[in-house]
CSV table of C-alpha atoms and ligand atoms in Angstrom, one decimal:
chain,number,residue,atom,x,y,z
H,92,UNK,CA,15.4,17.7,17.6
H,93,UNK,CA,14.4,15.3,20.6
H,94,UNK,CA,13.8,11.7,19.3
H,95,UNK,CA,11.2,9.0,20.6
H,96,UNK,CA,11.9,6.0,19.5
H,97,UNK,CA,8.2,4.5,18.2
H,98,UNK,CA,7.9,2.1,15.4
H,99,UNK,CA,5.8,3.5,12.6
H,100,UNK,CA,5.0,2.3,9.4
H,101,UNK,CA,5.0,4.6,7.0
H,102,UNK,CA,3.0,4.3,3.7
H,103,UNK,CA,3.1,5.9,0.6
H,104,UNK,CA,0.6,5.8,-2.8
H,105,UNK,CA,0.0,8.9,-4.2
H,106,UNK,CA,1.6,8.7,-7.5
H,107,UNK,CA,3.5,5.7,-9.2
H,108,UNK,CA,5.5,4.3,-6.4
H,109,UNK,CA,4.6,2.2,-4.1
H,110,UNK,CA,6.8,2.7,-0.6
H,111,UNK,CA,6.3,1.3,2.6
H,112,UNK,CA,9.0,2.4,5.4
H,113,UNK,CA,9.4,1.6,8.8
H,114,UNK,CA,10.8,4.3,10.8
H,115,UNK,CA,11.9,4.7,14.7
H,116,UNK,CA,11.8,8.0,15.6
H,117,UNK,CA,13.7,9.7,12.9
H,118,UNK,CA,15.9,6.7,12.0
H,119,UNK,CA,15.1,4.8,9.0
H,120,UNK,CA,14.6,1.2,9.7
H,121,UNK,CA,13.6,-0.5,6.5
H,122,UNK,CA,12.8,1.9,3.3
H,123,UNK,CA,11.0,-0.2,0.4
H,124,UNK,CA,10.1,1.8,-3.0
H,125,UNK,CA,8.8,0.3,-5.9
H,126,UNK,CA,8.3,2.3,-8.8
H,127,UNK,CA,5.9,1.0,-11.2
H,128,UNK,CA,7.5,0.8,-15.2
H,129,UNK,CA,4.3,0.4,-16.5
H,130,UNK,CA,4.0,4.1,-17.3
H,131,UNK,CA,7.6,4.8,-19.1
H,132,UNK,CA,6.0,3.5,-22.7
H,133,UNK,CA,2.9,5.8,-22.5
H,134,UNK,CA,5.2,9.0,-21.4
H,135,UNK,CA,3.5,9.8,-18.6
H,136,UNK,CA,1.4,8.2,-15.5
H,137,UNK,CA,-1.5,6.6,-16.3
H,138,UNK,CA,-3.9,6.8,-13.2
H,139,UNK,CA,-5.8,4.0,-13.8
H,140,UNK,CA,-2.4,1.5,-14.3
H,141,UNK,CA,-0.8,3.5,-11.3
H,142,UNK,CA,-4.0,2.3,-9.0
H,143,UNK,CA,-4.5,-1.1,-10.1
H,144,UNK,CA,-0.2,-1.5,-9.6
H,145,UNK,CA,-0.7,-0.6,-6.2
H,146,UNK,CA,-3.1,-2.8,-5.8
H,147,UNK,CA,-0.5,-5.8,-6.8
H,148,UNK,CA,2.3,-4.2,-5.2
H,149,UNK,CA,1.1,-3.0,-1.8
H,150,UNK,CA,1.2,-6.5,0.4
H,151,UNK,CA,5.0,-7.1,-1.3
H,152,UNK,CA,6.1,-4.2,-0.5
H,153,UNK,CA,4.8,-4.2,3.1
H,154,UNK,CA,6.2,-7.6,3.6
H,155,UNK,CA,9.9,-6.7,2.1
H,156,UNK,CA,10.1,-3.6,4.4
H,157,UNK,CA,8.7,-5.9,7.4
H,158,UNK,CA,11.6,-8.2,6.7
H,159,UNK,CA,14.6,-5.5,5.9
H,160,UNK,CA,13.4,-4.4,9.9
H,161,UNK,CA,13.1,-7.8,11.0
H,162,UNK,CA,10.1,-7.0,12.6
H,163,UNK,CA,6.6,-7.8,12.8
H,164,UNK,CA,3.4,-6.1,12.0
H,165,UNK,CA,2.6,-6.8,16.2
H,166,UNK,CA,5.7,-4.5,17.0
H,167,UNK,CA,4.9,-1.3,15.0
H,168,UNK,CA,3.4,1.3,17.4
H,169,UNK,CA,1.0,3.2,14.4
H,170,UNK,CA,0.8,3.2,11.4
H,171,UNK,CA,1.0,6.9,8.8
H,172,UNK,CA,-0.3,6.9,5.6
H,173,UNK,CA,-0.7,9.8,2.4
H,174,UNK,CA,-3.8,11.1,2.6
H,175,UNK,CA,-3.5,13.4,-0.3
H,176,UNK,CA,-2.6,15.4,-2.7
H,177,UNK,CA,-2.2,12.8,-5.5
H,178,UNK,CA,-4.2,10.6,-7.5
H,179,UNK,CA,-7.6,9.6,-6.4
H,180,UNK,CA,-7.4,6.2,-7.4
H,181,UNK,CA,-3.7,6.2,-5.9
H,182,UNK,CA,-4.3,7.6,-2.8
H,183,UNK,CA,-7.5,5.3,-2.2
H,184,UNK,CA,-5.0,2.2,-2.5
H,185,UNK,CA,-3.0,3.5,0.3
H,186,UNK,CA,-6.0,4.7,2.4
H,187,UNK,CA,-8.0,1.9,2.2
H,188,UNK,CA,-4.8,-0.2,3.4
H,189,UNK,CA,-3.5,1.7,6.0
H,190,UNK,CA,-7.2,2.1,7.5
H,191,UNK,CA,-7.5,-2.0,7.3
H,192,UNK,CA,-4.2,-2.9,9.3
H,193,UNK,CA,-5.0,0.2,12.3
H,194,UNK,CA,-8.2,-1.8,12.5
H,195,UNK,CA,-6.8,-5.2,12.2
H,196,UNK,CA,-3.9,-5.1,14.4
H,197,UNK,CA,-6.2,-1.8,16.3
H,198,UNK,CA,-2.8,0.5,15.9
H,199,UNK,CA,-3.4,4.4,16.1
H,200,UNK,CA,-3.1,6.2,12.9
H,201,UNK,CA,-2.2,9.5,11.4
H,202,UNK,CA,-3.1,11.0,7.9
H,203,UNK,CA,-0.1,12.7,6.4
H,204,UNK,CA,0.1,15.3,3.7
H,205,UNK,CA,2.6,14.5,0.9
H,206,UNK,CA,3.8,18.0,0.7
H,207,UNK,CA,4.2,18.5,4.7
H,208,UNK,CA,6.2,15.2,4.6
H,209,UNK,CA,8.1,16.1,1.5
H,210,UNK,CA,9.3,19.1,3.6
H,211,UNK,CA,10.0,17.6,6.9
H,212,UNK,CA,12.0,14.7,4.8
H,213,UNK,CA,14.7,16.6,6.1
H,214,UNK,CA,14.6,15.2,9.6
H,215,UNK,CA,15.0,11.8,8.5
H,216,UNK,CA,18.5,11.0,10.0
H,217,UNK,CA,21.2,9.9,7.6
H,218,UNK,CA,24.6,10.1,8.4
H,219,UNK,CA,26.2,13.7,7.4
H,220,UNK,CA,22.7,15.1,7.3
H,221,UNK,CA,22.3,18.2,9.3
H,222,UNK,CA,18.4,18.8,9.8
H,223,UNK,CA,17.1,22.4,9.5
H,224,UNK,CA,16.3,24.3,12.7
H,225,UNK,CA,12.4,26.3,12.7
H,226,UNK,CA,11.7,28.1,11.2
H,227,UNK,CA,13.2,27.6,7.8
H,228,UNK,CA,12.4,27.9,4.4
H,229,UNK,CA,11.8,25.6,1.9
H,230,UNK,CA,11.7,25.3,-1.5
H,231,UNK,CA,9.7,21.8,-2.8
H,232,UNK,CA,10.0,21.2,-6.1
H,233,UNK,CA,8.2,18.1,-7.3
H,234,UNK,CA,6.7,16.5,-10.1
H,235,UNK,CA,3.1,17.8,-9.8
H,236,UNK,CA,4.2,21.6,-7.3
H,237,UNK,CA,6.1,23.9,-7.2
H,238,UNK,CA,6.1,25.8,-3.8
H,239,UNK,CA,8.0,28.6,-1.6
H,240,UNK,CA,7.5,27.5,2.1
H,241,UNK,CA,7.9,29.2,5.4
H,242,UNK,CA,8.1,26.1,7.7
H,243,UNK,CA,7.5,27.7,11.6
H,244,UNK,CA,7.2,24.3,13.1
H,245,UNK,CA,5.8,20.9,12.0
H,246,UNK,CA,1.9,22.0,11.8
H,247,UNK,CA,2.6,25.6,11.2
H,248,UNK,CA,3.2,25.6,7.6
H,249,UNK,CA,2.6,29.3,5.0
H,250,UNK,CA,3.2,29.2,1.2
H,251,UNK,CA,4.9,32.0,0.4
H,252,UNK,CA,4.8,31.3,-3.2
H,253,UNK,CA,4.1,29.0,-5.6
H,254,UNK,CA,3.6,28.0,-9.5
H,255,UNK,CA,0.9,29.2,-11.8
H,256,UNK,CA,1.2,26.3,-14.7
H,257,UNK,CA,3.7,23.8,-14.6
H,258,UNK,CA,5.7,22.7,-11.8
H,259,UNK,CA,9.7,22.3,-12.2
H,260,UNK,CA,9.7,18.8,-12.8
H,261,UNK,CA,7.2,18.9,-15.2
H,262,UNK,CA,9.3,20.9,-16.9
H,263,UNK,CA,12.0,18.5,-16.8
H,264,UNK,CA,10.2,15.7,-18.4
H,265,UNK,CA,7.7,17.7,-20.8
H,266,UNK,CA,11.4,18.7,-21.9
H,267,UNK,CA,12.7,15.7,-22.4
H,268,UNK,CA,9.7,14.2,-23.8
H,269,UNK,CA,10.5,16.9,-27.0
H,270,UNK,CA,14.3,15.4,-26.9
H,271,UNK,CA,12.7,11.9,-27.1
H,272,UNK,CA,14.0,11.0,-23.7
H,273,UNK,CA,11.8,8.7,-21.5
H,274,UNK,CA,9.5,9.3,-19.0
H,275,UNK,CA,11.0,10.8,-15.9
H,276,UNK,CA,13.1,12.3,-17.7
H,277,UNK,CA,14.1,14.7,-15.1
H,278,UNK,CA,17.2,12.2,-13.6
H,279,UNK,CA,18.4,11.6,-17.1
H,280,UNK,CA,18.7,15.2,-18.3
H,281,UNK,CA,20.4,15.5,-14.5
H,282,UNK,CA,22.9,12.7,-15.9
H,283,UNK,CA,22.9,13.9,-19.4
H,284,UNK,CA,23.6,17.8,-18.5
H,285,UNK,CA,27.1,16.9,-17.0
H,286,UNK,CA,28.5,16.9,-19.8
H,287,UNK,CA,27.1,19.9,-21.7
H,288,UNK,CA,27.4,23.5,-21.8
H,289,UNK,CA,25.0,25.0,-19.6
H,290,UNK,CA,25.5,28.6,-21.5
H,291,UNK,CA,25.7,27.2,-25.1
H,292,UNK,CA,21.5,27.5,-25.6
H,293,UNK,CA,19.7,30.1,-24.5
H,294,UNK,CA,15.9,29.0,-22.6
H,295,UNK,CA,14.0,32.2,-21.2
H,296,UNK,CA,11.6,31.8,-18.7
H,297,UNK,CA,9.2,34.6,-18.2
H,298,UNK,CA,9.5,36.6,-14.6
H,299,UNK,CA,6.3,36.4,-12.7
H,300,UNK,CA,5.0,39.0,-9.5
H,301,UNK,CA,5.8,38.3,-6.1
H,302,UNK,CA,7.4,34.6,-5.2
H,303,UNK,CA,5.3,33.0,-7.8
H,304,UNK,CA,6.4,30.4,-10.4
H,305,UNK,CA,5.5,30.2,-14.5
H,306,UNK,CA,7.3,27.1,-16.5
H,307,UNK,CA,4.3,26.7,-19.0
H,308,UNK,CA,6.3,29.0,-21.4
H,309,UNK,CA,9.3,27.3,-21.5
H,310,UNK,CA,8.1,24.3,-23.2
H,311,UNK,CA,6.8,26.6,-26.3
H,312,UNK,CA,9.9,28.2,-26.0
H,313,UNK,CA,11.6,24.7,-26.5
H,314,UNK,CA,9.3,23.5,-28.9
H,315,UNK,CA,9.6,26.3,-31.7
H,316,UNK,CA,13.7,26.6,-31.6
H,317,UNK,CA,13.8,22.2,-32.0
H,318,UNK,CA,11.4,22.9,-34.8
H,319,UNK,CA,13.9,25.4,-36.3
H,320,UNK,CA,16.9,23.7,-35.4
H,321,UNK,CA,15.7,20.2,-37.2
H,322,UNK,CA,14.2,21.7,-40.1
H,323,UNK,CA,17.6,23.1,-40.5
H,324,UNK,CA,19.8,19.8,-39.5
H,325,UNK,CA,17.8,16.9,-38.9
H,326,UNK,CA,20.5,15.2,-36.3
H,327,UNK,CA,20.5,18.2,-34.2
H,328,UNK,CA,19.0,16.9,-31.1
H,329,UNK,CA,20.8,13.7,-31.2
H,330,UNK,CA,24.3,16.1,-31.5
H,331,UNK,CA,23.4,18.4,-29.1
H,332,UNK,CA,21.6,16.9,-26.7
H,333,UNK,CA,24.0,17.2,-23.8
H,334,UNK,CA,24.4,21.1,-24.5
H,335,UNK,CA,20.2,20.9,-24.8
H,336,UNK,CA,20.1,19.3,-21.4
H,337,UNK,CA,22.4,21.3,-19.6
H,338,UNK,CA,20.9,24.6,-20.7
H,339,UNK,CA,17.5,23.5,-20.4
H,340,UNK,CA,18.3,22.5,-16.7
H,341,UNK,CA,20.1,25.9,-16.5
H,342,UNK,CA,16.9,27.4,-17.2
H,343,UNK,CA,14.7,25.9,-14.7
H,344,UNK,CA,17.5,26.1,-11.6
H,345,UNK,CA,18.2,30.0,-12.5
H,346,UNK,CA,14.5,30.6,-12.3
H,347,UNK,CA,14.1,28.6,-9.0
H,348,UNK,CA,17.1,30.0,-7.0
H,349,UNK,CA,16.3,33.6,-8.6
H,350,UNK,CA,12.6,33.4,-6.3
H,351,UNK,CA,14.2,31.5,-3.8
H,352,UNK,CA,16.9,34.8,-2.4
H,353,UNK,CA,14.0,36.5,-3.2
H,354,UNK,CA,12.4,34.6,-0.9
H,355,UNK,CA,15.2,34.5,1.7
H,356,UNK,CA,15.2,38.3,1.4
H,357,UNK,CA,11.9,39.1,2.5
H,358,UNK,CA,11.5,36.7,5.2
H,359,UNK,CA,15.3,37.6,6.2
H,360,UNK,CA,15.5,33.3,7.6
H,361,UNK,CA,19.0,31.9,7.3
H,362,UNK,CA,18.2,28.6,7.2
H,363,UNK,CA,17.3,27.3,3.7
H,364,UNK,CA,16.7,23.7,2.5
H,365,UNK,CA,14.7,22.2,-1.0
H,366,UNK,CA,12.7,18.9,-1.2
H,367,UNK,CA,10.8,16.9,-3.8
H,368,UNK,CA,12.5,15.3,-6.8
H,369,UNK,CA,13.7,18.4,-8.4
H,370,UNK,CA,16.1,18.9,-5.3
H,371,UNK,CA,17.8,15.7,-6.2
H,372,UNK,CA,19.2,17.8,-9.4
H,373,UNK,CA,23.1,18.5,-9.2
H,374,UNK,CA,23.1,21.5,-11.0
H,375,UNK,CA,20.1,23.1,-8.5
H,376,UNK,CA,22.6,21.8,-5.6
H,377,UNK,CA,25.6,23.4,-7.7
H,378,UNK,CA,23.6,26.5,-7.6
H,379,UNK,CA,23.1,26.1,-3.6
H,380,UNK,CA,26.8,25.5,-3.1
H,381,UNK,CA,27.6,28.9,-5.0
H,382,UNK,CA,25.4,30.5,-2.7
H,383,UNK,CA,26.9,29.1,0.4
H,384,UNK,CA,30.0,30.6,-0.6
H,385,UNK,CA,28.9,34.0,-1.8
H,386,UNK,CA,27.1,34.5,1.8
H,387,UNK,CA,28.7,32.0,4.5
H,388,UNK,CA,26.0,33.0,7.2
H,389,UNK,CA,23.5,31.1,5.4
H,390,UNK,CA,22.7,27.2,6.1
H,391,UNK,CA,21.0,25.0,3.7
H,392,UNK,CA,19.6,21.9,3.9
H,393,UNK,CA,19.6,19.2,1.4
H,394,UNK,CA,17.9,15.6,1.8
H,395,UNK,CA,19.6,12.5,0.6
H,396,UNK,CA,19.2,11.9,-2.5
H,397,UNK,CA,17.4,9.2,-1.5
H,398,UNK,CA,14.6,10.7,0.0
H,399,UNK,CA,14.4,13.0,-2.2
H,400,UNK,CA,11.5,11.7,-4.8
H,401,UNK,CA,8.6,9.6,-3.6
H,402,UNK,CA,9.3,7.7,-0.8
H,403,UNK,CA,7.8,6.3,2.4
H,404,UNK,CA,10.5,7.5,5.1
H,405,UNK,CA,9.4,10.9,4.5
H,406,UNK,CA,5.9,9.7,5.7
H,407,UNK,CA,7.0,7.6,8.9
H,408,UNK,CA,8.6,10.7,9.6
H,409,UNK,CA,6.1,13.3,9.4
H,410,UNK,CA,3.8,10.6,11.1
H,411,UNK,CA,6.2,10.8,14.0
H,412,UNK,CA,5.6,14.7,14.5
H,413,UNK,CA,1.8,14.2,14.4
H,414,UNK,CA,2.4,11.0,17.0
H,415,UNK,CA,3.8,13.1,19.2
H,416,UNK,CA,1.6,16.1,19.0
H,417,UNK,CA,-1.7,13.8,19.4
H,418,UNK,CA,-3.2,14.6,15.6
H,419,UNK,CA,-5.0,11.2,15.2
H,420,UNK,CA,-6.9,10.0,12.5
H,421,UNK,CA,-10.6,7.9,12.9
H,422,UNK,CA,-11.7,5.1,10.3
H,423,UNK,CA,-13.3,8.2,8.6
H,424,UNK,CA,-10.1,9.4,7.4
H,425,UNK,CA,-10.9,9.6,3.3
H,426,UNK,CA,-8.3,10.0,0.6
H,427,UNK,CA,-8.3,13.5,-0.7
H,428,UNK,CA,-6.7,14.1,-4.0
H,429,UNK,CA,-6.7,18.1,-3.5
H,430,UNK,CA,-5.9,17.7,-0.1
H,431,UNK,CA,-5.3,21.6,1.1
H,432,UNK,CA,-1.8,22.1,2.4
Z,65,KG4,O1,8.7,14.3,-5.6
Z,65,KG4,P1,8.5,13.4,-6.7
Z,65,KG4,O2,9.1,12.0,-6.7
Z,65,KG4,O3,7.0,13.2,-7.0
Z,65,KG4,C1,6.0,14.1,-6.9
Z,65,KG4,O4,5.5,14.3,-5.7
Z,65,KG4,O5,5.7,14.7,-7.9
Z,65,KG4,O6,9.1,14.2,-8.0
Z,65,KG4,C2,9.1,13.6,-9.3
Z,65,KG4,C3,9.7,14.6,-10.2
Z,65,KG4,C4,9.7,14.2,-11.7
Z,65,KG4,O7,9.2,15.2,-12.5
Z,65,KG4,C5,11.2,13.9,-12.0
Z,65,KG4,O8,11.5,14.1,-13.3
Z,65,KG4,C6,11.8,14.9,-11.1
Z,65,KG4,O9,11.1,14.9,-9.9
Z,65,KG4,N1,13.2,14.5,-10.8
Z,65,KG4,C7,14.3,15.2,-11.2
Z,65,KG4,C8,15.5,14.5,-10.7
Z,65,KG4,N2,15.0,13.4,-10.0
Z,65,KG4,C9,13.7,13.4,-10.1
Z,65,KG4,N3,14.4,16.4,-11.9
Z,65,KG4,C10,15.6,16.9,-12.1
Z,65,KG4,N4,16.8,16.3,-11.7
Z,65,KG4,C11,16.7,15.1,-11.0
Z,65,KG4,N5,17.9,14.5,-10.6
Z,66,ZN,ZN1,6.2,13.8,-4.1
């Protein structure tokens, strides 16, 4: 992939981290992500906390990734910001923001899509990162989606398949909400499944048509053998809960890699890569690795850990791409919560 080297500032809002990043070309310059707490004692994100947090955290956040680039708002060639999908109020915070400073320092700006950038996070150079080569496919698996992706370029973008209900890592935390672990609780049970049996508990998850998605089932599925278990034994959960982890996280990677060569089959493209937070997930990448080895002729792509949940790298990035191919955005750019992909 050719590189340019233009400073952008990248901004993301659309969920419960605020992240600002300051990219040139593909290399991350500063990367600032602060993740707002508030939510961990309700559960769950509260959008109304989430947008008034970005409201505090926005101009901080901006100024700490100004000074890990020691650089100055004068330097930055354009600025890209989340336009959607998200949280209204979120994504408004961001917008509204990102709008100001274009207009302020008169910068050209791009909209970005969170789920286009969660995708092309994979060209965000990091040492030992290979990017994938077009067209690839992609599996993003995230806290609010759930999608199969053929990526033909940048722009060109077809979902192949996607969830009907849940996504994966709503599965992951409405999972570990039931074991009494806190919201995300996706990372933990990630940290927590190392050290349990991924076979000891068995978790169904029913098959859907075509390269569709269904996790809704799973938590009922959950719900009614805890209710058995701790009628029966009280401390099960707390006994078990590494063996719960790891075959509940079994359960949701077997599922995803089961569409995704189901994917690669039908489209016949070798190179494979999966973004969004779910992709952070050892046992998903376990599951990748075994692949790799069962069919050598295959590449896949993984982003650094790092860049794999919210972040604004992944934006700067993306914002790069649309730099180059022209696709500006006016002071009538609007946040769009169901932003189509
Ligand atoms: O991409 P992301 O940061 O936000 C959305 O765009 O939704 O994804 C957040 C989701 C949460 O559900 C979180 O529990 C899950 O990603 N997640 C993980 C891991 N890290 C984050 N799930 C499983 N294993 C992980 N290591
Ligand atoms: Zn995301």
């Amino acid at each position: 992939m050719e590189l340019n080297n233009q400073l952008i500032l990248g901004i993301e809002s659309s969920c419960d981290d605020t992240a600002v990043a300051i990219t040139r070309g593909f290399e991350v310059v500063a990367s600032v992500i602060n993740s707002q707490d508030v939510h961990e004692q309700f559960g769950g994100v509260v959008p109304e906390m989430a947008s008034r947090s970005h409201i505090e955290r926005i101009i901080p956040t901006l100024t700490e990734a100004l000074k890990e680039a020691k650089l100055t708002l004068s330097e930055i060639d354009g600025i890209a910001f989340t336009q959607g999908p998200g949280l209204m109020g979120s994504l408004v915070v961001g917008t509204s923001f990102a709008k100001g400073l274009a207009m302020a320092l008169n910068k050209p700006l791009v909209a970005v899509n969170h789920l286009h950038a969660h995708i092309l996070s994979h060209f965000i150079q990091e040492e030992g990162m290979v990017a994938p080569v077009f067209p690839y496919l992609c599996l993003t698996v995230s806290g609010g989606h759930t999608q199969l992706v053929l990526v033909k370029s940048p722009m060109e973008m077809e979902i192949l398949g996607k969830t009907i209900d849940d996504a994966a890592g709503e599965a992951f935390d409405k999972a570990g909400k039931m074991l009494g672990l806190p919201y995300p609780a996706g990372p933990i049970i990630d940290q927590l499944a190392e050290n349990g049996n991924p076979n000891r508990f068995t978790f169904s998850i029913p098959k859907i048509a075509a390269l569709d998605f269904s996790f809704s089932g799973l938590k009922t599925s959950i719900l009614y053998f805890l209710k058995k278990a701790t009628a029966e034994n009280p401390l099960f959960i707390e006994t078990q809960l590494f063996d719960l982890c790891a075959s509940i996280q079994e359960a949701i990677n077997t599922a995803l890699i089961q569409k995704l060569k189901e994917a690669q089959k039908a489209t016949g493209l070798s190179c494979i890569a999966i973004s969004g937070g779910v992709s952070a997930n050892q046992g998903l990448r376990n599951k990748l690795n075994e692949w790799k080895t069962q069919d050598p002729t295959l590449s896949f792509h993984v982003t650094h850990k790092k860049y794999c949940t919210d972040n604004a790298a992944m934006i700067a990035v993306t914002g790069n791409f649309l730099f180059e191919t022209g696709s500006f955005a006016t002071q009538k750019v609007a946040a769009n919560a169901r932003l189509p992909f």
